[in-house]
XYZ file of C-alpha atoms in Angstrom:
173
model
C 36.354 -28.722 6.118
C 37.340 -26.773 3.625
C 35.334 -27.982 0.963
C 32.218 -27.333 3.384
C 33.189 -23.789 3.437
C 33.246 -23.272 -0.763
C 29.762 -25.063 -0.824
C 28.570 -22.852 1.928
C 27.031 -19.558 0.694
C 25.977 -16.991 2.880
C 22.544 -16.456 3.106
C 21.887 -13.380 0.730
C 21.256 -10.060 2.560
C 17.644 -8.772 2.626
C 16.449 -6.077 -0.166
C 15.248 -3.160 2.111
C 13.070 -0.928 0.792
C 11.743 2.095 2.911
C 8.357 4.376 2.429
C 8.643 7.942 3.384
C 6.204 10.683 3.950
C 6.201 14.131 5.657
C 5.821 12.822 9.533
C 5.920 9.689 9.371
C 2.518 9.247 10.716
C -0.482 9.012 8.076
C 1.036 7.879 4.693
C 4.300 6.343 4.986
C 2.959 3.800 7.743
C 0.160 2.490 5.489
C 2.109 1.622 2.809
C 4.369 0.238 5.225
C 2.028 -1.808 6.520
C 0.268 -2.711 3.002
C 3.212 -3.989 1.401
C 4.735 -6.048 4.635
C 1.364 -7.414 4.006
C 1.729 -8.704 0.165
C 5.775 -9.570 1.241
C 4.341 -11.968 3.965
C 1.420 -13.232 1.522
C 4.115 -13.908 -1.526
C 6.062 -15.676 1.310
C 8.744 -13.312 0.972
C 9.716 -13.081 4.954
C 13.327 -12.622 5.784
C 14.067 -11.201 1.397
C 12.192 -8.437 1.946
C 12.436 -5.948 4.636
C 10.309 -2.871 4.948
C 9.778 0.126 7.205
C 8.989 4.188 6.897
C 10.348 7.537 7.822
C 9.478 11.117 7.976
C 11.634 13.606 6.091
C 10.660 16.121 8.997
C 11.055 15.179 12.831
C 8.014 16.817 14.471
C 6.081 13.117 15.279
C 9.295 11.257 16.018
C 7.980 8.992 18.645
C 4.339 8.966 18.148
C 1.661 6.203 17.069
C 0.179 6.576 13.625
C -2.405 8.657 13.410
C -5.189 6.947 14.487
C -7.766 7.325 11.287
C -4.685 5.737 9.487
C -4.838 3.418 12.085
C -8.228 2.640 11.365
C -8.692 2.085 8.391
C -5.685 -0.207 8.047
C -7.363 -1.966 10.537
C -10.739 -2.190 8.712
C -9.089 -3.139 6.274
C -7.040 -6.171 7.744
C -3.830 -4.917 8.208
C -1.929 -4.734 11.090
C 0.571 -1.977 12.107
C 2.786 -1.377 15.523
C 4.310 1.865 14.599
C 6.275 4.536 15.899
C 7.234 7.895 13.667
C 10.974 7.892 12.534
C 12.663 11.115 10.595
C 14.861 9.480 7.695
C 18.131 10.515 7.860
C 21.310 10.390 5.055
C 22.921 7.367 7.021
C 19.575 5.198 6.186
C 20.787 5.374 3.094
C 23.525 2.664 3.230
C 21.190 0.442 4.819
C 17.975 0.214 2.140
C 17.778 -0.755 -1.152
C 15.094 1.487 -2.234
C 13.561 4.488 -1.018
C 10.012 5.585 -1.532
C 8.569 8.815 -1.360
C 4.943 9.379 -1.340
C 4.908 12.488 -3.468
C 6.784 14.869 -5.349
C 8.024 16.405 -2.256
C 9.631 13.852 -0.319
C 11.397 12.957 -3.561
C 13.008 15.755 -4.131
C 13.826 16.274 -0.061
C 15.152 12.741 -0.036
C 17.184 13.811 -3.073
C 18.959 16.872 -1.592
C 20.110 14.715 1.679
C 21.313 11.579 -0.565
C 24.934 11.257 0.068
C 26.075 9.719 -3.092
C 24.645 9.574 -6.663
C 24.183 5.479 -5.713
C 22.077 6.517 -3.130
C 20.049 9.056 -5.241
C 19.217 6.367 -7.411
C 17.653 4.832 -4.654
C 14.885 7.144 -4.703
C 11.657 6.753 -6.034
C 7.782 7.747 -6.456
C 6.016 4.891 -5.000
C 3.208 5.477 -7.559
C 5.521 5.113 -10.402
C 5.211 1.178 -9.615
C 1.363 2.390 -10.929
C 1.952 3.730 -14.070
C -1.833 2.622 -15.006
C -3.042 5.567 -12.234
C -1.564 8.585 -13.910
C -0.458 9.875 -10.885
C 2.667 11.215 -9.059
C 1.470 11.384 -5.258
C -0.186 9.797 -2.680
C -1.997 13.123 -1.340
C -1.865 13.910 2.419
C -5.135 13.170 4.274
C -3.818 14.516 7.479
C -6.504 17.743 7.245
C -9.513 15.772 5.751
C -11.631 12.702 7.011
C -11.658 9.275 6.917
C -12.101 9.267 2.869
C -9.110 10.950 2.340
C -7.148 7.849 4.141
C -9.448 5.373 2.078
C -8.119 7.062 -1.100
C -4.745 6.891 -0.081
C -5.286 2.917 0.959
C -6.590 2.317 -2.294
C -3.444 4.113 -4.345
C -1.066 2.394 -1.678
C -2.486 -0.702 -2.736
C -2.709 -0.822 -6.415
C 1.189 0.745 -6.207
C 2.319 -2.221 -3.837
C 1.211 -5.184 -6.304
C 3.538 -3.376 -8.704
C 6.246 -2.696 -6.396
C 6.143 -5.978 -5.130
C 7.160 -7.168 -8.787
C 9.899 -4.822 -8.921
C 11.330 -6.278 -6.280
C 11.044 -9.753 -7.423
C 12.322 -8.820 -10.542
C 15.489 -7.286 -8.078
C 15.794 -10.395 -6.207
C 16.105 -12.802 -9.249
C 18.654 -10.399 -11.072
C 20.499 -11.069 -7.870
C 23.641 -13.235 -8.179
């Protein structure tokens, strides 16, 4: 019995990585849904976890915004989503936190609770080094372009975050 129990390792826990945007409703959601997407195609189910949060509260409890909805959809991604606010105590429960520009960074900074857990945080696009960019821009006030061009950032960042976390997940012991 006892020699079943050494051989026996607990299944490793899942690396958690969360997106966050302002509300939780345009942004954050997408790349949710983009990089559950290239987790499930790189047959990562069950290593990887992923969700999203708002650094503000004002959607808590809404549906995406529907022209993010769409053009995930158009795109072939599925979402079920409803708006979370991120709050300090997520912390001890991800791996890596993303912020979707400059802003959210430095907001998810000033609620960190430890120096471990400000080294959590991260500029999605800096898994895009190629782009020369910092942020994923807001299309809440524009049109339906402004949530293609955030698809298309969302998705060149994710092959590169995807990586990362591979990279993560090997380094494991």
């Amino acid at each position: 019995m006892d020699r079943m129990r050494t051989s026996e390792r607990p299944l490793p826990a899942p690396f958690r990585v969360c997106f966050v945007c302002t509300g939780n409703i345009c942004r954050s959601p997408m790349a949710e849904a983009v990089f559950r997407a290239r987790v499930a195609e790189a047959g990562l189910d069950g290593e990887i976890e992923v969700d999203s949060a708002g650094t503000d509260g004002w959607h808590v409890g809404e549906a995406a915004d529907p022209r993010a909805a769409a053009v995930l959809t158009g795109h072939g991604y599925e979402l079920a989503h409803t708006a979370r606010q991120f709050t300090p105590d997520w912390f001890a429960e991800r791996d890596l936190v993303l912020g979707l520009d400059g802003g959210h960074v430095r907001r998810l900074l000033k609620i960190a609770p430890t120096p471990v857990d400000a080294e959590k945080v991260r500029l999605l696009l800096s898994f895009a080094p190629d782009l020369d960019l910092t942020d994923v821009e807001d299309p809440y006030y524009g049109g339906t372009r402004g949530f293609e061009e955030a698809l298309d950032l969302i998705e060149t960042a994710a092959e590169g975050l995807l990586q990362a976390v591979r990279n993560e997940l090997t380094a494991r012991p």
